[in-house]
PDB file of C-alpha atoms in Angstrom:
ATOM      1  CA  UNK C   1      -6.342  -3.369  -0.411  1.00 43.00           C
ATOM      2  CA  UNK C   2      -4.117  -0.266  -0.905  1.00 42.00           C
ATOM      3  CA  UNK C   3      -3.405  -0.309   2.579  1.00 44.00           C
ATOM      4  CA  UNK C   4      -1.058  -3.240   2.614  1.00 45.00           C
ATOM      5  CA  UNK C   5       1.350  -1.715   0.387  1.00 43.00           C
ATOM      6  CA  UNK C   6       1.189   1.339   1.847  1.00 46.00           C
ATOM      7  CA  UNK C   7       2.388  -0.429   4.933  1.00 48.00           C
ATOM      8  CA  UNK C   8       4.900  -2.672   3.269  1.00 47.00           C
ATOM      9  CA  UNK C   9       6.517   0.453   1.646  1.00 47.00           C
ATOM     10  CA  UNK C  10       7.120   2.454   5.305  1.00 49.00           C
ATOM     11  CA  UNK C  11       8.456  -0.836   6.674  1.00 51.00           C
ATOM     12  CA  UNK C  12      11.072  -1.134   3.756  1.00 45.00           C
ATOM     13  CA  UNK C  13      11.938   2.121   4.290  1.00 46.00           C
ATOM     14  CA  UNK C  14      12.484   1.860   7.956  1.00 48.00           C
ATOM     15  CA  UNK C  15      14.651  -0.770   6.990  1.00 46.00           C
ATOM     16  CA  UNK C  16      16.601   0.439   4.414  1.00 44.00           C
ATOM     17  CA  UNK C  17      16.069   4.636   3.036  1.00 40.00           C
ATOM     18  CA  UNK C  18      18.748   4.082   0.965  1.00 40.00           C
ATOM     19  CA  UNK C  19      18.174   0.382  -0.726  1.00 53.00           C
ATOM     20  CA  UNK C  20      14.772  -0.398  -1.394  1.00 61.00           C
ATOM     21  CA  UNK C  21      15.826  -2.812  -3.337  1.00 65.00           C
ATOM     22  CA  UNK C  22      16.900  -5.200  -0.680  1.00 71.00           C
ATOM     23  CA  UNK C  23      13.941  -5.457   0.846  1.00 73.00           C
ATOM     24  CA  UNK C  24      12.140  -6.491  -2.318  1.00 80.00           C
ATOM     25  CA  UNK C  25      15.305  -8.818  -3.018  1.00 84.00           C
ATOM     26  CA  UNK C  26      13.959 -10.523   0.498  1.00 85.00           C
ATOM     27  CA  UNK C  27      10.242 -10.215  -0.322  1.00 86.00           C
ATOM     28  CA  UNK C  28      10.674 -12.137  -3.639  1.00 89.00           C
ATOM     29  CA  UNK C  29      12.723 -14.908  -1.604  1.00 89.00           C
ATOM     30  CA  UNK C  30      10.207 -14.940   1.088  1.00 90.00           C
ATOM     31  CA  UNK C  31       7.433 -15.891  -1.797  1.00 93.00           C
ATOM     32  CA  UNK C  32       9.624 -18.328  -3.184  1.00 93.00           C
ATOM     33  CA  UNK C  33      10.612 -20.324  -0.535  1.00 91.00           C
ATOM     34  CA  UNK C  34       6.909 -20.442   0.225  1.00 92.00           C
ATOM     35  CA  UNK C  35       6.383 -21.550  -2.891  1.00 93.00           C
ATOM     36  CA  UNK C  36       4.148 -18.277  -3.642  1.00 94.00           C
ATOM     37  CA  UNK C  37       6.601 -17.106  -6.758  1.00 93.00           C
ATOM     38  CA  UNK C  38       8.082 -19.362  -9.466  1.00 92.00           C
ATOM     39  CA  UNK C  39      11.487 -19.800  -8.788  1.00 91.00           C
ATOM     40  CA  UNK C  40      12.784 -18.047 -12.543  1.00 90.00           C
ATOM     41  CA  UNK C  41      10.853 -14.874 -11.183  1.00 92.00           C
ATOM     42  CA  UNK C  42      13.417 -12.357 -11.868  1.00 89.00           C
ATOM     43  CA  UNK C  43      15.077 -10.619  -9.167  1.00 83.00           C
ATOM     44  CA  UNK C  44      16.777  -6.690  -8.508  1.00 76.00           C
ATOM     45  CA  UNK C  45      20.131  -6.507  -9.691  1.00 69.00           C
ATOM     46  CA  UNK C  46      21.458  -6.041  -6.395  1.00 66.00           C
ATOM     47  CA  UNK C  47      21.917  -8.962  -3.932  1.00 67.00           C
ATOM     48  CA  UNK C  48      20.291  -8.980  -0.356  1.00 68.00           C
ATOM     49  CA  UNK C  49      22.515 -10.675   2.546  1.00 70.00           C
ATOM     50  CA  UNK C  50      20.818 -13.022   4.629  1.00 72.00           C
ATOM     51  CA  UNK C  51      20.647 -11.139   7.652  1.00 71.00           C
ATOM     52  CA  UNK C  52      18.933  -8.448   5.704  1.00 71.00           C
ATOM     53  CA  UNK C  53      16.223 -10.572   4.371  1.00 78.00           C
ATOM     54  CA  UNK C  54      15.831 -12.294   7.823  1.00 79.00           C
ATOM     55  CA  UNK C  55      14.950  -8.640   9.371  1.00 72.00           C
ATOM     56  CA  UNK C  56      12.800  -8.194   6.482  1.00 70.00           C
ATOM     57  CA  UNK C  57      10.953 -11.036   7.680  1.00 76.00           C
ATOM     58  CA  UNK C  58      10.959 -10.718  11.444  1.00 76.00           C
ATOM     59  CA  UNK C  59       9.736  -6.973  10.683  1.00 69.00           C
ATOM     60  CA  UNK C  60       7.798  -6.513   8.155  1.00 72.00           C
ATOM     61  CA  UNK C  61       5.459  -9.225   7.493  1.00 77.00           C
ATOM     62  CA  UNK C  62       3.883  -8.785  11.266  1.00 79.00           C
ATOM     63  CA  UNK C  63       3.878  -5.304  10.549  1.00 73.00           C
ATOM     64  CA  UNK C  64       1.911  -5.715   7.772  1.00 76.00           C
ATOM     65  CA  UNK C  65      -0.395  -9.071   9.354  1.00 81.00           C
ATOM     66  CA  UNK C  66      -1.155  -6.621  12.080  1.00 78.00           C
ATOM     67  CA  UNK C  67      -2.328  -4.012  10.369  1.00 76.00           C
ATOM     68  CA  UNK C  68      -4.721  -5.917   8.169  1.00 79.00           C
ATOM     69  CA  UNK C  69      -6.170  -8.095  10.975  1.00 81.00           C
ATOM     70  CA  UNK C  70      -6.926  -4.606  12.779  1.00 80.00           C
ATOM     71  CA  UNK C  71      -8.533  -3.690   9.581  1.00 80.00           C
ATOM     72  CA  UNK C  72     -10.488  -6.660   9.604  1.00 85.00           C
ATOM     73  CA  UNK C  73     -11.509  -6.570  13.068  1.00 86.00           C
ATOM     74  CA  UNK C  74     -12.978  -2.592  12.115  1.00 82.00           C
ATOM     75  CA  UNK C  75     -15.625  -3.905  10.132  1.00 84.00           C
ATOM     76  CA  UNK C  76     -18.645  -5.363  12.329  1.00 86.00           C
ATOM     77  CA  UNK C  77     -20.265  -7.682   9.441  1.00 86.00           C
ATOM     78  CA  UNK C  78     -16.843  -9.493   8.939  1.00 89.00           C
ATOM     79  CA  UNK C  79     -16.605 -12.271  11.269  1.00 91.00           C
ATOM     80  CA  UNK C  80     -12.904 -11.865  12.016  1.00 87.00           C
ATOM     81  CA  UNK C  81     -12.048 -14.749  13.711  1.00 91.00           C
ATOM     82  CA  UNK C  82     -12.951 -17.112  11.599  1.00 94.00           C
ATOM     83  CA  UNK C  83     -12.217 -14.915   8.062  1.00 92.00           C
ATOM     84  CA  UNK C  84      -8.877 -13.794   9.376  1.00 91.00           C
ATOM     85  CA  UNK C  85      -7.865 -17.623  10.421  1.00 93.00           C
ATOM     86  CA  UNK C  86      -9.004 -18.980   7.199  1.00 94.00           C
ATOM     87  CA  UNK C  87      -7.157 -16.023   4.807  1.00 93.00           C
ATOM     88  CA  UNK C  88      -4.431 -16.658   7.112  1.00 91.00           C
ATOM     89  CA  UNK C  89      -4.740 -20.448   5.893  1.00 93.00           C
ATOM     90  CA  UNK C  90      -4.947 -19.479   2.260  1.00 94.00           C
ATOM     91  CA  UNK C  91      -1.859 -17.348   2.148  1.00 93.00           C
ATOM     92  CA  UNK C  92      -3.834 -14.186   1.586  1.00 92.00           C
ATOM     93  CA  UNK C  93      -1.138 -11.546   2.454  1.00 90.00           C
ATOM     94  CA  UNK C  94       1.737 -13.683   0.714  1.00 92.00           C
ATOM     95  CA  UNK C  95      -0.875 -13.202  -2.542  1.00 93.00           C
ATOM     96  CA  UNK C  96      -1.388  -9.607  -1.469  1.00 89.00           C
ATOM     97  CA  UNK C  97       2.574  -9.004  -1.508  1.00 88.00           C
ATOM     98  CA  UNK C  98       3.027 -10.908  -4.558  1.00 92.00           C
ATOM     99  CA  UNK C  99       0.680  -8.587  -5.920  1.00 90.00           C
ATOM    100  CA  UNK C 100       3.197  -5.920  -5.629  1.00 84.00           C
ATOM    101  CA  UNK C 101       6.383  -7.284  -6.355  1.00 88.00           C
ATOM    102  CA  UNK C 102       5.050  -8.221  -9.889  1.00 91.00           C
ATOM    103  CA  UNK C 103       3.872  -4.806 -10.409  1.00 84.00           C
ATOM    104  CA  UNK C 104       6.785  -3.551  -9.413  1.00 80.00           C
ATOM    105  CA  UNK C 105       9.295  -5.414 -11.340  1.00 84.00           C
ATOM    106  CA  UNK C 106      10.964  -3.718 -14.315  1.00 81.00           C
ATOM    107  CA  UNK C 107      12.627  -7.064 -15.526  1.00 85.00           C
ATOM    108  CA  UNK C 108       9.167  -7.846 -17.134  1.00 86.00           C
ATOM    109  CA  UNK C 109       7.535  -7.014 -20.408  1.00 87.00           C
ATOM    110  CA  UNK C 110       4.229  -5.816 -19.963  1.00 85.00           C
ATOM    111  CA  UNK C 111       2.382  -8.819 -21.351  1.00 88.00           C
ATOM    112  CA  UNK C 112       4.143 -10.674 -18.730  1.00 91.00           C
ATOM    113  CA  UNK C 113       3.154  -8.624 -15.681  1.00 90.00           C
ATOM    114  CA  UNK C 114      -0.419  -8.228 -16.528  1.00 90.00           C
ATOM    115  CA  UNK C 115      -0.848 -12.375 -17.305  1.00 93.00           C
ATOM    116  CA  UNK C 116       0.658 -12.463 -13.810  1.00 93.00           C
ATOM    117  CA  UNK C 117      -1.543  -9.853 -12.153  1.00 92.00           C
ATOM    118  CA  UNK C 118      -4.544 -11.129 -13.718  1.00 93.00           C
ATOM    119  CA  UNK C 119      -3.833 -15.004 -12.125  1.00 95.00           C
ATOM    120  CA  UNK C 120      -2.765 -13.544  -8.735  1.00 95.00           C
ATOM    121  CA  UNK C 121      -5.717 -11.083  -8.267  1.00 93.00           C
ATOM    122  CA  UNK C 122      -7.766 -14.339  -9.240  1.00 95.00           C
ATOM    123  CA  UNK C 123      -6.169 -16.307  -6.336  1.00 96.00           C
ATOM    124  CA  UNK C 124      -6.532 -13.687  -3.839  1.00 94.00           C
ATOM    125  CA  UNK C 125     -10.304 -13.561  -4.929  1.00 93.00           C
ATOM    126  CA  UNK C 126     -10.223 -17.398  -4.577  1.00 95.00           C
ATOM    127  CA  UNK C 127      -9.219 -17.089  -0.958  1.00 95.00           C
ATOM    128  CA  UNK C 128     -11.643 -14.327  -0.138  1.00 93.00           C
ATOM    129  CA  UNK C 129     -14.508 -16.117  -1.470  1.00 94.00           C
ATOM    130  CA  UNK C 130     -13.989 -19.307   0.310  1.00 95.00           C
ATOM    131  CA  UNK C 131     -13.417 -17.866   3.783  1.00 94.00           C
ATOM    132  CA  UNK C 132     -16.507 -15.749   3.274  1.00 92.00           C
ATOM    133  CA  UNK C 133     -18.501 -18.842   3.024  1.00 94.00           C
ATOM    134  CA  UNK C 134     -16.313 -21.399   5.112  1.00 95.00           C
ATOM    135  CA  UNK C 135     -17.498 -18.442   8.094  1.00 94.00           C
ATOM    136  CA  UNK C 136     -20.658 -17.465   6.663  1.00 93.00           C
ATOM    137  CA  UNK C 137     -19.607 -13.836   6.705  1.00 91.00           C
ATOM    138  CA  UNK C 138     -19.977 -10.614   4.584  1.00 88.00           C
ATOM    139  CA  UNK C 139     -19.188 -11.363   0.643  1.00 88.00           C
ATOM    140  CA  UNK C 140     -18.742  -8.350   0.203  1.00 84.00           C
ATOM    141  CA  UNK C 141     -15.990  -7.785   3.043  1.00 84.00           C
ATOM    142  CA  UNK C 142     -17.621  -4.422   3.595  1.00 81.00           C
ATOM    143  CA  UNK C 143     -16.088  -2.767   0.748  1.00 77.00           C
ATOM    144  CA  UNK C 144     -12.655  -3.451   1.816  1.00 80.00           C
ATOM    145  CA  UNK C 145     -11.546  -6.006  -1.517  1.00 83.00           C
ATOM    146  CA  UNK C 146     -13.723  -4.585  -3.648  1.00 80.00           C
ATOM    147  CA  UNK C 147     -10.656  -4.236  -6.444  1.00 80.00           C
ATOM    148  CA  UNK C 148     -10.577  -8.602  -6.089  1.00 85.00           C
ATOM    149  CA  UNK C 149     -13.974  -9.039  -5.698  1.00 84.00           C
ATOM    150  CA  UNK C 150     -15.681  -7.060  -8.758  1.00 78.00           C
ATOM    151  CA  UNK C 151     -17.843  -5.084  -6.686  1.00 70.00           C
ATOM    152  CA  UNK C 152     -18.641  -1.307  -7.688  1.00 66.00           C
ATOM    153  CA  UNK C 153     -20.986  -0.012  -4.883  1.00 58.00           C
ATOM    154  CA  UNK C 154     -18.983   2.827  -3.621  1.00 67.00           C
ATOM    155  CA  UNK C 155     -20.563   5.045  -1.496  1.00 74.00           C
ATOM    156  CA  UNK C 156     -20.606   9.041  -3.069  1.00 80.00           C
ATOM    157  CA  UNK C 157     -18.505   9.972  -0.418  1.00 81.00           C
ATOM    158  CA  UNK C 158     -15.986   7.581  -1.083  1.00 80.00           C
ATOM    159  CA  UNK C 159     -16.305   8.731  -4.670  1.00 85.00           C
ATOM    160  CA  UNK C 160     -16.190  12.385  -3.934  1.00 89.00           C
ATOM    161  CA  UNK C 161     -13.175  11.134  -2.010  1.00 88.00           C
ATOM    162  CA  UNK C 162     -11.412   9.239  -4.629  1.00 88.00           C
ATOM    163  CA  UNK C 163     -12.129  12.196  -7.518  1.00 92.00           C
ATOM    164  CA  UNK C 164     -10.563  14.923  -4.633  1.00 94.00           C
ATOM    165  CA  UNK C 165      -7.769  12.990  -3.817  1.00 93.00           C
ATOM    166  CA  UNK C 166      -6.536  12.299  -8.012  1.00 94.00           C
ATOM    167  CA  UNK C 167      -7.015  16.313  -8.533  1.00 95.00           C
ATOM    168  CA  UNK C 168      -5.138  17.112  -5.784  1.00 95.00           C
ATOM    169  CA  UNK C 169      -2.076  15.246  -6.609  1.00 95.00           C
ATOM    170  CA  UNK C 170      -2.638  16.282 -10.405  1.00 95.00           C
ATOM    171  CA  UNK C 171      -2.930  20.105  -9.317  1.00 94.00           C
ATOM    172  CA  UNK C 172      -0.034  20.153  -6.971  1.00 93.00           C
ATOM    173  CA  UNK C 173       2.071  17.913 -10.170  1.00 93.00           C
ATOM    174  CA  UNK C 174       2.915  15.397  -7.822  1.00 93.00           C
ATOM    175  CA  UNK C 175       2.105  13.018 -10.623  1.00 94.00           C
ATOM    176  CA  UNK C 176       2.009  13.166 -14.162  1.00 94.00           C
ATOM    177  CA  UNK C 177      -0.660  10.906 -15.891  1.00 93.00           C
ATOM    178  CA  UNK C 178      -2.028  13.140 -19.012  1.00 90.00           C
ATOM    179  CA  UNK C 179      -5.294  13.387 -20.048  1.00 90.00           C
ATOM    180  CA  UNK C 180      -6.987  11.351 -17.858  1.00 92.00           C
ATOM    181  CA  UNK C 181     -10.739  10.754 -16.570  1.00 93.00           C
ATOM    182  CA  UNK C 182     -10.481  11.693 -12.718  1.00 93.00           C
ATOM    183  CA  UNK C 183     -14.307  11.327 -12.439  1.00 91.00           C
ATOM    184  CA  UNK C 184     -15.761   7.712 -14.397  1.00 87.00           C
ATOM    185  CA  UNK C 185     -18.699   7.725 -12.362  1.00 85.00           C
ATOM    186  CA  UNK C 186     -19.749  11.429 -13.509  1.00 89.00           C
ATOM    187  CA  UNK C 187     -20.612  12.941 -10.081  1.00 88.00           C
ATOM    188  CA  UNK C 188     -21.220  16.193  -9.223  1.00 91.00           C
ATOM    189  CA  UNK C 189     -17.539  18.088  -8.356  1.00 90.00           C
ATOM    190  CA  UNK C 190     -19.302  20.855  -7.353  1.00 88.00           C
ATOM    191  CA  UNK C 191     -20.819  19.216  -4.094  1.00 89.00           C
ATOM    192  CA  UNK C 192     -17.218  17.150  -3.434  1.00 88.00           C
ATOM    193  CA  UNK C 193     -16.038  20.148  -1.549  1.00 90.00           C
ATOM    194  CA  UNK C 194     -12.706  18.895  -1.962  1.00 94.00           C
ATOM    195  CA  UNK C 195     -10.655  21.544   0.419  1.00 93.00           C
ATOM    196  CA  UNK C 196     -12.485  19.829   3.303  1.00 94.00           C
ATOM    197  CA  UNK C 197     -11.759  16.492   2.063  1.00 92.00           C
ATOM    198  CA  UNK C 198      -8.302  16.777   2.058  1.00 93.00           C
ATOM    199  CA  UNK C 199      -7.868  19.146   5.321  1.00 94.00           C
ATOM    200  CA  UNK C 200     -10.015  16.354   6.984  1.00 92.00           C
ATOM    201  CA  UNK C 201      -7.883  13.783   5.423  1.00 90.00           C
ATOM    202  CA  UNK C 202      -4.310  15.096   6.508  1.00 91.00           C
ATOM    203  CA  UNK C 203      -6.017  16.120   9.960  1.00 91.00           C
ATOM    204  CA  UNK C 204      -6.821  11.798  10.448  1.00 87.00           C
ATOM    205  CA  UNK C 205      -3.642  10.605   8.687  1.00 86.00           C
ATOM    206  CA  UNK C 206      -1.476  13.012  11.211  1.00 88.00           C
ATOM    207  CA  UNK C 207      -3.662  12.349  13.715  1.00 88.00           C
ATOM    208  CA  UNK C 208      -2.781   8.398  13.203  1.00 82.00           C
ATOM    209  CA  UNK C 209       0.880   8.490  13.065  1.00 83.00           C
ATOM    210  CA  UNK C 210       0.847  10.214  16.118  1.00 87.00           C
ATOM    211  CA  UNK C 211      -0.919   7.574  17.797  1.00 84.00           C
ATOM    212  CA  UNK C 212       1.348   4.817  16.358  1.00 79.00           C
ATOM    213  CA  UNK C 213       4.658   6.769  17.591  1.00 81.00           C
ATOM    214  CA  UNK C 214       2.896   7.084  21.066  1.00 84.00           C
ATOM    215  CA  UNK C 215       2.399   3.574  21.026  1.00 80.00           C
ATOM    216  CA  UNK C 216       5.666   2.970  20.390  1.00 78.00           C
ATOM    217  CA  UNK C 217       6.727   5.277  23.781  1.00 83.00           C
ATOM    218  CA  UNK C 218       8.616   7.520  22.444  1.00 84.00           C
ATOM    219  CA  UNK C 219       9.719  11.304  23.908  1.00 89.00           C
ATOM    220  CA  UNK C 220       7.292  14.017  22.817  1.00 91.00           C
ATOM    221  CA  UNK C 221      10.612  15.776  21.199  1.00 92.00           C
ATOM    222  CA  UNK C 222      10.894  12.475  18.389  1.00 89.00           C
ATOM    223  CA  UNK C 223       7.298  12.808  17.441  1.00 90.00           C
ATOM    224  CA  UNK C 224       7.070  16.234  16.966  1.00 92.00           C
ATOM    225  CA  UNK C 225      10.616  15.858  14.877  1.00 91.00           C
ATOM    226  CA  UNK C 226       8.556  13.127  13.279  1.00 89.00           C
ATOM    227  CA  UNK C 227       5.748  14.671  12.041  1.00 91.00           C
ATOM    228  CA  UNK C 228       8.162  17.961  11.035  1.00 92.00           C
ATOM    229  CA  UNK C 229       9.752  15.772   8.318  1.00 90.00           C
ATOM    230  CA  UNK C 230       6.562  14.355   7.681  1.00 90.00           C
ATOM    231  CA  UNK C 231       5.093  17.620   6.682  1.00 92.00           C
ATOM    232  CA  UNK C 232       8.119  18.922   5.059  1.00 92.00           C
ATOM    233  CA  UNK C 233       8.794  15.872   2.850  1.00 90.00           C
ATOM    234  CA  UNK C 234       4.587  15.967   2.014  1.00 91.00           C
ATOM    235  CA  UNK C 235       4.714  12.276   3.099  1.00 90.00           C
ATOM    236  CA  UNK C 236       0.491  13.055   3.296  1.00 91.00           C
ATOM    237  CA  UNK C 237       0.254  14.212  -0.365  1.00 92.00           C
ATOM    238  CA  UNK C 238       2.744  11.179  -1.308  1.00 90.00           C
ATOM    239  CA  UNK C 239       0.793   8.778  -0.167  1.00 88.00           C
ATOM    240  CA  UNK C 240      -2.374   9.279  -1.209  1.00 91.00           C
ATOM    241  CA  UNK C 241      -0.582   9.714  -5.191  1.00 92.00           C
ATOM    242  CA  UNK C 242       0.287   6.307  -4.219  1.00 88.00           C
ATOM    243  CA  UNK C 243      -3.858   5.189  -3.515  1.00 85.00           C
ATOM    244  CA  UNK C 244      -4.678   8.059  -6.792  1.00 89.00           C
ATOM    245  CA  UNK C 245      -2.466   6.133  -8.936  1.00 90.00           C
ATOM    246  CA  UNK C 246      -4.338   2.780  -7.874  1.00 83.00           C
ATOM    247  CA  UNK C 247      -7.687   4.396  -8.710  1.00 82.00           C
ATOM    248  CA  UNK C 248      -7.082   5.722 -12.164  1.00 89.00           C
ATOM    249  CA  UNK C 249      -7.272   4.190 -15.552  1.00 88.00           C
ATOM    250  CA  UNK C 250      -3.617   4.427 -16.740  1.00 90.00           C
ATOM    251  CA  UNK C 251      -1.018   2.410 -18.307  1.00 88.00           C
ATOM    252  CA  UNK C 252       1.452   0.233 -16.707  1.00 85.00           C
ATOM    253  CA  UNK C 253       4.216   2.171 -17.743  1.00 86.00           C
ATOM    254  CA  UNK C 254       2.777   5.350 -16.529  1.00 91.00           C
ATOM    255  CA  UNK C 255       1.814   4.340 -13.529  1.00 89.00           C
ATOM    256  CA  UNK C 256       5.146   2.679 -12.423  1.00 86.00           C
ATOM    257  CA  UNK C 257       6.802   5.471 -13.406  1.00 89.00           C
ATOM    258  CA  UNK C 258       4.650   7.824 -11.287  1.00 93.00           C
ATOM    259  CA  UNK C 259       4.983   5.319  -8.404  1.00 88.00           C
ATOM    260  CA  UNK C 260       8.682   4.849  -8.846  1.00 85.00           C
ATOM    261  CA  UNK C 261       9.291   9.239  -8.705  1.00 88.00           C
ATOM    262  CA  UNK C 262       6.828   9.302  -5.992  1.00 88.00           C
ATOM    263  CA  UNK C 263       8.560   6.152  -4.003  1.00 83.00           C
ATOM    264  CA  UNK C 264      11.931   8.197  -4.492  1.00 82.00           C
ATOM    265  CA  UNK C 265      10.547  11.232  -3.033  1.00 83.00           C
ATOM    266  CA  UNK C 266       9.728   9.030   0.229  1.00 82.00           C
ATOM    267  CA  UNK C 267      12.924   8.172   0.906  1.00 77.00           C
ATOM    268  CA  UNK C 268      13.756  11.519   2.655  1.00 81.00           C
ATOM    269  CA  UNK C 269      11.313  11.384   5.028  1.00 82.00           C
ATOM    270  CA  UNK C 270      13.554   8.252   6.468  1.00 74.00           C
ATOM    271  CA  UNK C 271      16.390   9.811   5.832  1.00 78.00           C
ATOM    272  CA  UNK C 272      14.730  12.839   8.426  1.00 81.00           C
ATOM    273  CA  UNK C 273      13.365  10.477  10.821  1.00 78.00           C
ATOM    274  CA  UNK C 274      17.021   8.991  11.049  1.00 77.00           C
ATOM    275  CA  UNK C 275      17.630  12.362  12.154  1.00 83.00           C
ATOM    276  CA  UNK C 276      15.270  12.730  14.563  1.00 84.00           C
ATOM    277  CA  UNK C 277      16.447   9.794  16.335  1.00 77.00           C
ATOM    278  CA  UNK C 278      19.963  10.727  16.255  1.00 76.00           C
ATOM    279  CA  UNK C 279      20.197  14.219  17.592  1.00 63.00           C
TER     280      UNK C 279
END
């Protein structure tokens, strides 16, 4: 569920723009004192101070359990109630972050990050599975864990989606991958009509933020700054490298090193909301 770290990586930001590191210092701690992570899991170089780690906690993980219960609660064949009480029970979104700490860690050979990968993304389908049936709801989670779950029933549109969103990135260089097989499932570009799926794209993503700042009651003048620095930092084309780089068949290496250059790109956008907020 790409959407997770997408939210987990705004929240560190508004934390810290200048020391990402911290917060994934406090998200490693989190998992071990939960006793999600083993304890010789390495961690970042640089030490996080308590305090830090404790607004790490207080902020980001209901950040991110709100956003993927309101996911949940989207989809009308999902019982959420019930599913959201029972992945709640199995530590889903401690699995979920785990996820991305381990693919984010540098301290780890290869070998080492996919054996851990391979037994997390097991768990997580562990815990999907048995709230589907403890609730008698949707397997399949409406195409929402498909990645966990095995499944491959995407509809064309999300396909035409997926394929538009890789060459865009690719075109505009915003990540470097090679020679690589944008389209696996072999459909027809032609129809994708990408310029429309991307101008409808950024119109939904812009239109979202907006509603999350409003929400959040604050002066017309700060969201319009807002979305200024989101535009001119391409905070829309950054993100969805981010969900590309999920989507395509590359190596670990290349892929962290994508997602590290496009995670350091993302820092200015903080560094303009700060801004924003200031004047």
């Amino acid at each position: 569920m790409k959407g997770v770290y997408i939210i987990l990586l705004f929240c560190l930001f508004e934390l810290s723009a200048s020391d990402k590191d911290t917060g994934i210092t406090c998200l490693i701690k989190y998992l071990k004192d939960h006793g999600r992570l083993e304890e010789d899991f390495p961690l970042p170089q640089k030490p996080a101070h308590a305090q830090a780690c404790d607004a790490v906690v207080r902020l980001v993980l209901p950040t991110i359990e709100r956003e993927f219960l309101s996911k949940l609660s989207e989809k009308e064949s999902i019982k959420s109630d019930c599913v959201s009480a029972q992945l709640k029970k199995g530590g889903l979104l401690d699995y979920l972050i785990k996820e991305e700490v381990i693919e984010s860690s540098t301290d780890l050979s290869n070998q080492e990050v996919m054996k851990k990968l391979a037994e997390t993304r097991e768990t997580i389908k562990g815990i999907l599975d048995n709230a589907a049936v403890f609730c008698n709801s949707d397997a399949t989670y409406a195409g929402l864990f498909d990645k966990y779950l095995g499944l491959k029933n995407e509809s064309l549109s999300a396909l035409q989606s997926h394929y538009c969103m890789a060459k865009y990135v690719i075109d505009e260089e915003i990540i470097d991958v090679g020679n690589v097989n944008i389209n696996p499932s072999n459909i027809d570009t032609a129809a994708a009509n990408c310029d429309t799926v991307i101008s409808n794209a950024k119109a939904e993503v812009e239109a979202q933020l907006r509603d999350k700042y409003k929400e959040q009651n604050l002066s017309q003048s700060k969201i319009n700054c807002i979305m200024r620095s989101f535009r001119r930092n391409k905070m829309f084309e950054n993100s969805i490298a981010l969900g590309a780089l999920e989507n395509l068949e590359i190596s670990l290496e290349t892929k962290r090193e994508n997602k590290e250059r496009v995670e350091n790109k993302m820092e200015s956008f903080v560094t303009g909301v700060f801004g924003c907020f200031m004047g």
